[in-house]
Amino acid sequence: MFSKSILNWYNENKRDLPWRGKPEAYFVWLSEIMLQQTRVAQGLPYYLRFVEEFPTVHDLAEASQEKVLKLWQGLGYYSRARNLHDTAKVVSANFGGVFPNKYKDLKKLKGVGDYTASAIASIVYQEPVAVVDGNVYRVLSRFFGVETPINSTEGVKQFKALATKMLATKSPGLYNQAIMEFGALHCKPKNPQCVTCPVQSNCIAFQQNKVGELPVKLKKQKVRERFFNFLVFQDAKGQMLLQKRVEKDIWQHLYQFPLIESKHNLTLAEIKKTALLDNEKKVLQSIKRWNEKPIKHVLSHQKIWATFWCMAVKKLPENIQNTQQIANKQELMEFAVPVLMEKFINFKNG
């Protein structure tokens, strides 16, 4: 009864999204990777740009990583973009551009976990495997009154088993889309539409007035605070120095201005004493703090306080490293950079 009610609701309320209709593995995979931890409204424009630029998995595989990261710029979680590109290469080279048609084989692809593999296998190939995303956790925890934390090992197993039990095996792809859509549009985190809910009469959370308490989630890990000082070296021609982030950290393979990370917000006097400026003192003409107060930039488990220091120099280094680039204001727009830097660049170019 539950599955049938959810399917009926979906038939009447589903959104018209470009990867639905007659689903193809490439487009479903692309949409699922992009929409992880991202709202449809935010992710849709990116999806449309990607499809226009890379209409097939072969096109995506042949693109440079820089181009992929530039198109991804602003979506965050850049490891998803790097894994996306790597998987496209594998599917293009090893499978002739055709995605595996079994859940267990899809899971072997880089960046494809239980959820994405289940989505592709069920929606495209009609394999009866249940998807479990944030929306499904919420719907099932409320309907069945499950208080096991959804981000615990026990919870992950319990909800996967429950989702599998409720799966409409005759139309698994349709049902999986239906329950995810129901969670996104109707059984929402805040202000769910309980009054018009088609399964309200059997919903334990509604009956026990626990809708706002479910699902249960273990406390988040402690937020790490970081202090970034970007050094914007600029010569008389308007050229600037960029540095590629190569460490296994946030924004890997994106470009930024040379960076000093500190344990607190640095003063002008402290900036002048940093080792990074030692080699530049002969050509340094002036230092100016661009933002009076540090800019707060919040990531999932990190809070960054950023300050941009504008450094006028007589000339930029002639022998730059292979991880560095020199670019003028216009060329700067072509590099994949963190959103924090993108805002600075757009302001300076505006």
Short mmCIF file of N, CA and C in Angstrom, two decimals, residues 82-211:
data_model
loop_
_atom_site.label_atom_id
_atom_site.label_comp_id
_atom_site.label_asym_id
_atom_site.label_seq_id
_atom_site.Cartn_x
_atom_site.Cartn_y
_atom_site.Cartn_z
N ARG A 82 36.53 15.39 -10.09
CA ARG A 82 37.71 14.63 -10.48
C ARG A 82 37.37 13.15 -10.70
N ASN A 83 36.55 12.59 -9.80
CA ASN A 83 36.12 11.20 -9.95
C ASN A 83 35.24 11.03 -11.19
N LEU A 84 34.40 12.01 -11.45
CA LEU A 84 33.53 12.00 -12.63
C LEU A 84 34.37 11.89 -13.90
N HIS A 85 35.40 12.70 -13.97
CA HIS A 85 36.27 12.73 -15.13
C HIS A 85 37.02 11.40 -15.28
N ASP A 86 37.54 10.88 -14.18
CA ASP A 86 38.26 9.61 -14.21
C ASP A 86 37.35 8.46 -14.66
N THR A 87 36.13 8.44 -14.15
CA THR A 87 35.19 7.38 -14.52
C THR A 87 34.79 7.48 -15.99
N ALA A 88 34.63 8.70 -16.49
CA ALA A 88 34.30 8.88 -17.91
C ALA A 88 35.39 8.28 -18.79
N LYS A 89 36.63 8.45 -18.38
CA LYS A 89 37.75 7.89 -19.14
C LYS A 89 37.70 6.37 -19.17
N VAL A 90 37.37 5.78 -18.01
CA VAL A 90 37.29 4.32 -17.91
C VAL A 90 36.15 3.78 -18.77
N VAL A 91 34.97 4.39 -18.64
CA VAL A 91 33.80 3.93 -19.41
C VAL A 91 34.04 4.10 -20.91
N SER A 92 34.68 5.18 -21.27
CA SER A 92 34.96 5.44 -22.69
C SER A 92 35.98 4.46 -23.25
N ALA A 93 37.08 4.25 -22.51
CA ALA A 93 38.18 3.43 -23.02
C ALA A 93 37.94 1.93 -22.84
N ASN A 94 37.40 1.55 -21.68
CA ASN A 94 37.28 0.12 -21.36
C ASN A 94 35.94 -0.51 -21.72
N PHE A 95 34.89 0.32 -21.77
CA PHE A 95 33.55 -0.22 -22.02
C PHE A 95 32.90 0.33 -23.28
N GLY A 96 33.69 1.01 -24.11
CA GLY A 96 33.14 1.53 -25.35
C GLY A 96 32.07 2.58 -25.18
N GLY A 97 32.08 3.25 -24.02
CA GLY A 97 31.10 4.30 -23.77
C GLY A 97 29.79 3.80 -23.19
N VAL A 98 29.71 2.49 -22.90
CA VAL A 98 28.47 1.91 -22.35
C VAL A 98 28.69 1.57 -20.88
N PHE A 99 27.86 2.12 -20.02
CA PHE A 99 27.98 1.87 -18.58
C PHE A 99 27.58 0.42 -18.26
N PRO A 100 28.25 -0.21 -17.29
CA PRO A 100 27.84 -1.56 -16.85
C PRO A 100 26.36 -1.57 -16.47
N ASN A 101 25.71 -2.70 -16.69
CA ASN A 101 24.26 -2.77 -16.44
C ASN A 101 23.90 -3.51 -15.16
N LYS A 102 24.91 -3.77 -14.31
CA LYS A 102 24.64 -4.43 -13.03
C LYS A 102 25.15 -3.56 -11.87
N TYR A 103 24.39 -3.58 -10.81
CA TYR A 103 24.73 -2.82 -9.60
C TYR A 103 26.15 -3.11 -9.13
N LYS A 104 26.50 -4.39 -9.04
CA LYS A 104 27.81 -4.78 -8.50
C LYS A 104 28.95 -4.28 -9.38
N ASP A 105 28.73 -4.19 -10.69
CA ASP A 105 29.77 -3.70 -11.60
C ASP A 105 29.83 -2.17 -11.60
N LEU A 106 28.70 -1.54 -11.45
CA LEU A 106 28.66 -0.07 -11.38
C LEU A 106 29.41 0.42 -10.15
N LYS A 107 29.32 -0.33 -9.05
CA LYS A 107 29.97 0.06 -7.80
C LYS A 107 31.49 0.06 -7.90
N LYS A 108 32.02 -0.61 -8.90
CA LYS A 108 33.48 -0.67 -9.09
C LYS A 108 34.03 0.60 -9.71
N LEU A 109 33.15 1.43 -10.26
CA LEU A 109 33.59 2.67 -10.90
C LEU A 109 33.94 3.71 -9.83
N LYS A 110 34.93 4.51 -10.11
CA LYS A 110 35.40 5.52 -9.16
C LYS A 110 34.31 6.55 -8.89
N GLY A 111 34.08 6.83 -7.63
CA GLY A 111 33.09 7.84 -7.27
C GLY A 111 31.66 7.33 -7.28
N VAL A 112 31.47 6.05 -7.58
CA VAL A 112 30.12 5.47 -7.62
C VAL A 112 29.95 4.56 -6.40
N GLY A 113 29.14 5.02 -5.47
CA GLY A 113 28.88 4.24 -4.26
C GLY A 113 27.56 3.51 -4.35
N ASP A 114 27.08 3.06 -3.21
CA ASP A 114 25.84 2.28 -3.15
C ASP A 114 24.66 3.05 -3.76
N TYR A 115 24.52 4.31 -3.36
CA TYR A 115 23.38 5.10 -3.83
C TYR A 115 23.39 5.29 -5.35
N THR A 116 24.50 5.77 -5.89
CA THR A 116 24.57 6.05 -7.33
C THR A 116 24.43 4.77 -8.15
N ALA A 117 25.08 3.70 -7.70
CA ALA A 117 24.98 2.42 -8.41
C ALA A 117 23.53 1.92 -8.40
N SER A 118 22.86 2.07 -7.26
CA SER A 118 21.46 1.64 -7.16
C SER A 118 20.56 2.46 -8.08
N ALA A 119 20.83 3.76 -8.13
CA ALA A 119 20.02 4.65 -8.97
C ALA A 119 20.15 4.28 -10.45
N ILE A 120 21.39 4.14 -10.93
CA ILE A 120 21.61 3.81 -12.35
C ILE A 120 21.04 2.43 -12.67
N ALA A 121 21.36 1.44 -11.83
CA ALA A 121 20.93 0.07 -12.09
C ALA A 121 19.41 -0.05 -12.14
N SER A 122 18.72 0.65 -11.25
CA SER A 122 17.26 0.54 -11.20
C SER A 122 16.56 1.42 -12.24
N ILE A 123 17.00 2.67 -12.36
CA ILE A 123 16.32 3.62 -13.25
C ILE A 123 16.58 3.30 -14.72
N VAL A 124 17.81 2.90 -15.04
CA VAL A 124 18.16 2.64 -16.45
C VAL A 124 17.96 1.19 -16.82
N TYR A 125 18.39 0.27 -15.94
CA TYR A 125 18.38 -1.15 -16.29
C TYR A 125 17.32 -1.97 -15.56
N GLN A 126 16.51 -1.31 -14.75
CA GLN A 126 15.40 -1.95 -14.03
C GLN A 126 15.84 -3.10 -13.12
N GLU A 127 17.05 -3.03 -12.59
CA GLU A 127 17.48 -4.02 -11.60
C GLU A 127 16.83 -3.67 -10.27
N PRO A 128 16.24 -4.62 -9.57
CA PRO A 128 15.52 -4.33 -8.32
C PRO A 128 16.45 -4.08 -7.13
N VAL A 129 17.08 -2.91 -7.12
CA VAL A 129 17.93 -2.50 -6.00
C VAL A 129 17.40 -1.17 -5.48
N ALA A 130 17.34 -1.03 -4.18
CA ALA A 130 16.75 0.16 -3.56
C ALA A 130 17.77 1.28 -3.39
N VAL A 131 17.34 2.51 -3.65
CA VAL A 131 18.20 3.66 -3.40
C VAL A 131 17.92 4.17 -1.98
N VAL A 132 18.97 4.67 -1.34
CA VAL A 132 18.81 5.28 -0.03
C VAL A 132 19.62 6.57 -0.03
N ASP A 133 18.92 7.71 -0.14
CA ASP A 133 19.58 9.01 -0.03
C ASP A 133 18.95 9.75 1.13
N GLY A 134 19.29 11.02 1.29
CA GLY A 134 18.76 11.79 2.41
C GLY A 134 17.24 11.84 2.43
N ASN A 135 16.64 11.93 1.26
CA ASN A 135 15.18 11.98 1.17
C ASN A 135 14.54 10.66 1.60
N VAL A 136 15.15 9.56 1.17
CA VAL A 136 14.61 8.23 1.51
C VAL A 136 14.76 7.97 3.01
N TYR A 137 15.91 8.34 3.56
CA TYR A 137 16.09 8.21 5.02
C TYR A 137 14.96 8.92 5.76
N ARG A 138 14.67 10.13 5.33
CA ARG A 138 13.68 10.96 6.02
C ARG A 138 12.28 10.34 5.92
N VAL A 139 11.88 9.93 4.73
CA VAL A 139 10.55 9.36 4.53
C VAL A 139 10.38 8.08 5.34
N LEU A 140 11.34 7.18 5.24
CA LEU A 140 11.22 5.89 5.93
C LEU A 140 11.31 6.03 7.44
N SER A 141 12.20 6.91 7.92
CA SER A 141 12.33 7.06 9.37
C SER A 141 11.05 7.62 9.98
N ARG A 142 10.41 8.54 9.26
CA ARG A 142 9.17 9.11 9.77
C ARG A 142 8.01 8.12 9.66
N PHE A 143 7.88 7.49 8.51
CA PHE A 143 6.74 6.58 8.30
C PHE A 143 6.78 5.40 9.27
N PHE A 144 7.97 4.83 9.47
CA PHE A 144 8.09 3.66 10.34
C PHE A 144 8.52 4.01 11.76
N GLY A 145 8.77 5.29 12.03
CA GLY A 145 9.15 5.71 13.37
C GLY A 145 10.51 5.17 13.80
N VAL A 146 11.45 5.06 12.87
CA VAL A 146 12.77 4.51 13.17
C VAL A 146 13.66 5.59 13.77
N GLU A 147 14.19 5.33 14.96
CA GLU A 147 15.01 6.32 15.65
C GLU A 147 16.51 5.99 15.61
N THR A 148 16.88 4.96 14.89
CA THR A 148 18.30 4.63 14.73
C THR A 148 18.96 5.74 13.92
N PRO A 149 20.09 6.29 14.40
CA PRO A 149 20.74 7.37 13.65
C PRO A 149 21.07 6.95 12.22
N ILE A 150 20.71 7.81 11.26
CA ILE A 150 20.89 7.45 9.86
C ILE A 150 22.35 7.44 9.42
N ASN A 151 23.21 8.13 10.17
CA ASN A 151 24.63 8.16 9.82
C ASN A 151 25.47 7.24 10.71
N SER A 152 24.81 6.24 11.30
CA SER A 152 25.52 5.21 12.07
C SER A 152 25.64 3.96 11.21
N THR A 153 26.58 3.10 11.53
CA THR A 153 26.75 1.84 10.78
C THR A 153 25.49 1.00 10.84
N GLU A 154 24.90 0.92 12.02
CA GLU A 154 23.66 0.16 12.19
C GLU A 154 22.53 0.77 11.38
N GLY A 155 22.45 2.10 11.39
CA GLY A 155 21.40 2.79 10.66
C GLY A 155 21.48 2.59 9.16
N VAL A 156 22.68 2.67 8.63
CA VAL A 156 22.87 2.48 7.18
C VAL A 156 22.35 1.10 6.76
N LYS A 157 22.70 0.06 7.54
CA LYS A 157 22.24 -1.30 7.22
C LYS A 157 20.73 -1.44 7.38
N GLN A 158 20.21 -0.86 8.45
CA GLN A 158 18.78 -0.99 8.75
C GLN A 158 17.92 -0.32 7.68
N PHE A 159 18.33 0.89 7.27
CA PHE A 159 17.52 1.61 6.28
C PHE A 159 17.66 1.01 4.88
N LYS A 160 18.82 0.45 4.56
CA LYS A 160 18.98 -0.23 3.28
C LYS A 160 18.06 -1.44 3.22
N ALA A 161 17.99 -2.19 4.31
CA ALA A 161 17.11 -3.37 4.36
C ALA A 161 15.65 -2.96 4.28
N LEU A 162 15.29 -1.88 4.98
CA LEU A 162 13.91 -1.40 4.96
C LEU A 162 13.53 -0.89 3.58
N ALA A 163 14.43 -0.16 2.94
CA ALA A 163 14.17 0.36 1.59
C ALA A 163 14.01 -0.78 0.59
N THR A 164 14.81 -1.82 0.77
CA THR A 164 14.72 -2.99 -0.11
C THR A 164 13.39 -3.71 0.09
N LYS A 165 12.94 -3.81 1.33
CA LYS A 165 11.66 -4.46 1.64
C LYS A 165 10.48 -3.71 1.00
N MET A 166 10.57 -2.38 0.96
CA MET A 166 9.46 -1.57 0.44
C MET A 166 9.54 -1.37 -1.07
N LEU A 167 10.60 -1.82 -1.71
CA LEU A 167 10.81 -1.58 -3.14
C LEU A 167 9.71 -2.24 -3.98
N ALA A 168 9.19 -1.48 -4.91
CA ALA A 168 8.22 -2.02 -5.88
C ALA A 168 9.02 -2.72 -6.97
N THR A 169 9.17 -4.03 -6.85
CA THR A 169 10.09 -4.78 -7.72
C THR A 169 9.69 -4.80 -9.18
N LYS A 170 8.40 -4.58 -9.48
CA LYS A 170 7.96 -4.57 -10.88
C LYS A 170 8.37 -3.29 -11.60
N SER A 171 8.55 -2.23 -10.85
CA SER A 171 8.99 -0.96 -11.44
C SER A 171 9.96 -0.27 -10.49
N PRO A 172 11.13 -0.89 -10.25
CA PRO A 172 12.07 -0.37 -9.24
C PRO A 172 12.59 1.03 -9.54
N GLY A 173 12.88 1.30 -10.82
CA GLY A 173 13.39 2.63 -11.18
C GLY A 173 12.38 3.72 -10.93
N LEU A 174 11.16 3.46 -11.30
CA LEU A 174 10.08 4.44 -11.11
C LEU A 174 9.83 4.68 -9.63
N TYR A 175 9.80 3.58 -8.86
CA TYR A 175 9.55 3.71 -7.43
C TYR A 175 10.69 4.46 -6.73
N ASN A 176 11.93 4.14 -7.09
CA ASN A 176 13.07 4.83 -6.47
C ASN A 176 13.02 6.33 -6.72
N GLN A 177 12.68 6.70 -7.95
CA GLN A 177 12.54 8.13 -8.26
C GLN A 177 11.38 8.73 -7.48
N ALA A 178 10.32 7.96 -7.32
CA ALA A 178 9.12 8.45 -6.64
C ALA A 178 9.38 8.75 -5.17
N ILE A 179 10.04 7.83 -4.46
CA ILE A 179 10.26 8.06 -3.03
C ILE A 179 11.27 9.18 -2.79
N MET A 180 12.26 9.31 -3.68
CA MET A 180 13.21 10.42 -3.55
C MET A 180 12.51 11.76 -3.81
N GLU A 181 11.65 11.79 -4.82
CA GLU A 181 10.91 13.00 -5.15
C GLU A 181 9.93 13.37 -4.04
N PHE A 182 9.31 12.35 -3.47
CA PHE A 182 8.36 12.57 -2.38
C PHE A 182 9.07 13.22 -1.18
N GLY A 183 10.26 12.75 -0.88
CA GLY A 183 11.03 13.34 0.22
C GLY A 183 11.48 14.75 -0.08
N ALA A 184 11.82 15.00 -1.35
CA ALA A 184 12.31 16.33 -1.74
C ALA A 184 11.21 17.38 -1.77
N LEU A 185 10.01 16.99 -2.18
CA LEU A 185 8.94 17.97 -2.39
C LEU A 185 7.84 17.94 -1.33
N HIS A 186 7.59 16.80 -0.73
CA HIS A 186 6.44 16.67 0.16
C HIS A 186 6.85 16.43 1.62
N CYS A 187 7.62 15.37 1.84
CA CYS A 187 8.07 15.05 3.20
C CYS A 187 9.40 15.75 3.45
N LYS A 188 9.36 17.07 3.42
CA LYS A 188 10.56 17.90 3.47
C LYS A 188 11.15 17.97 4.89
N PRO A 189 12.43 18.35 5.00
CA PRO A 189 13.04 18.44 6.33
C PRO A 189 12.29 19.39 7.25
N LYS A 190 11.94 20.56 6.71
CA LYS A 190 11.18 21.55 7.47
C LYS A 190 9.84 21.80 6.77
N ASN A 191 8.82 21.99 7.56
CA ASN A 191 7.47 22.24 7.05
C ASN A 191 6.99 21.18 6.06
N PRO A 192 7.05 19.89 6.44
CA PRO A 192 6.52 18.85 5.56
C PRO A 192 5.00 19.00 5.42
N GLN A 193 4.47 18.56 4.30
CA GLN A 193 3.04 18.74 4.01
C GLN A 193 2.23 17.56 4.55
N CYS A 194 2.22 17.43 5.87
CA CYS A 194 1.57 16.28 6.51
C CYS A 194 0.06 16.26 6.29
N VAL A 195 -0.55 17.42 6.20
CA VAL A 195 -2.01 17.50 6.07
C VAL A 195 -2.49 16.81 4.80
N THR A 196 -1.72 16.95 3.71
CA THR A 196 -2.12 16.36 2.44
C THR A 196 -1.31 15.11 2.10
N CYS A 197 -0.63 14.54 3.07
CA CYS A 197 0.22 13.37 2.83
C CYS A 197 -0.61 12.12 2.53
N PRO A 198 -0.32 11.42 1.44
CA PRO A 198 -1.11 10.23 1.07
C PRO A 198 -0.90 9.03 1.99
N VAL A 199 0.17 9.06 2.82
CA VAL A 199 0.40 7.93 3.72
C VAL A 199 0.31 8.37 5.19
N GLN A 200 -0.32 9.50 5.40
CA GLN A 200 -0.40 10.07 6.75
C GLN A 200 -1.05 9.15 7.77
N SER A 201 -2.08 8.43 7.37
CA SER A 201 -2.85 7.62 8.33
C SER A 201 -2.02 6.50 8.94
N ASN A 202 -0.95 6.09 8.27
CA ASN A 202 -0.10 5.02 8.80
C ASN A 202 1.29 5.51 9.20
N CYS A 203 1.49 6.82 9.20
CA CYS A 203 2.80 7.38 9.52
C CYS A 203 2.97 7.48 11.03
N ILE A 204 3.92 6.73 11.57
CA ILE A 204 4.13 6.68 13.03
C ILE A 204 4.58 8.04 13.56
N ALA A 205 5.46 8.72 12.83
CA ALA A 205 5.95 10.02 13.30
C ALA A 205 4.80 11.02 13.41
N PHE A 206 3.87 10.97 12.47
CA PHE A 206 2.72 11.88 12.51
C PHE A 206 1.81 11.54 13.69
N GLN A 207 1.56 10.25 13.87
CA GLN A 207 0.68 9.80 14.95
C GLN A 207 1.24 10.14 16.33
N GLN A 208 2.57 10.06 16.45
CA GLN A 208 3.22 10.29 17.75
C GLN A 208 3.79 11.70 17.88
N ASN A 209 3.48 12.55 16.92
CA ASN A 209 3.94 13.94 16.93
C ASN A 209 5.47 14.03 17.00
N LYS A 210 6.14 13.22 16.18
CA LYS A 210 7.61 13.19 16.16
C LYS A 210 8.19 13.58 14.80
N VAL A 211 7.39 14.17 13.96
CA VAL A 211 7.84 14.50 12.61
C VAL A 211 9.10 15.37 12.64
#
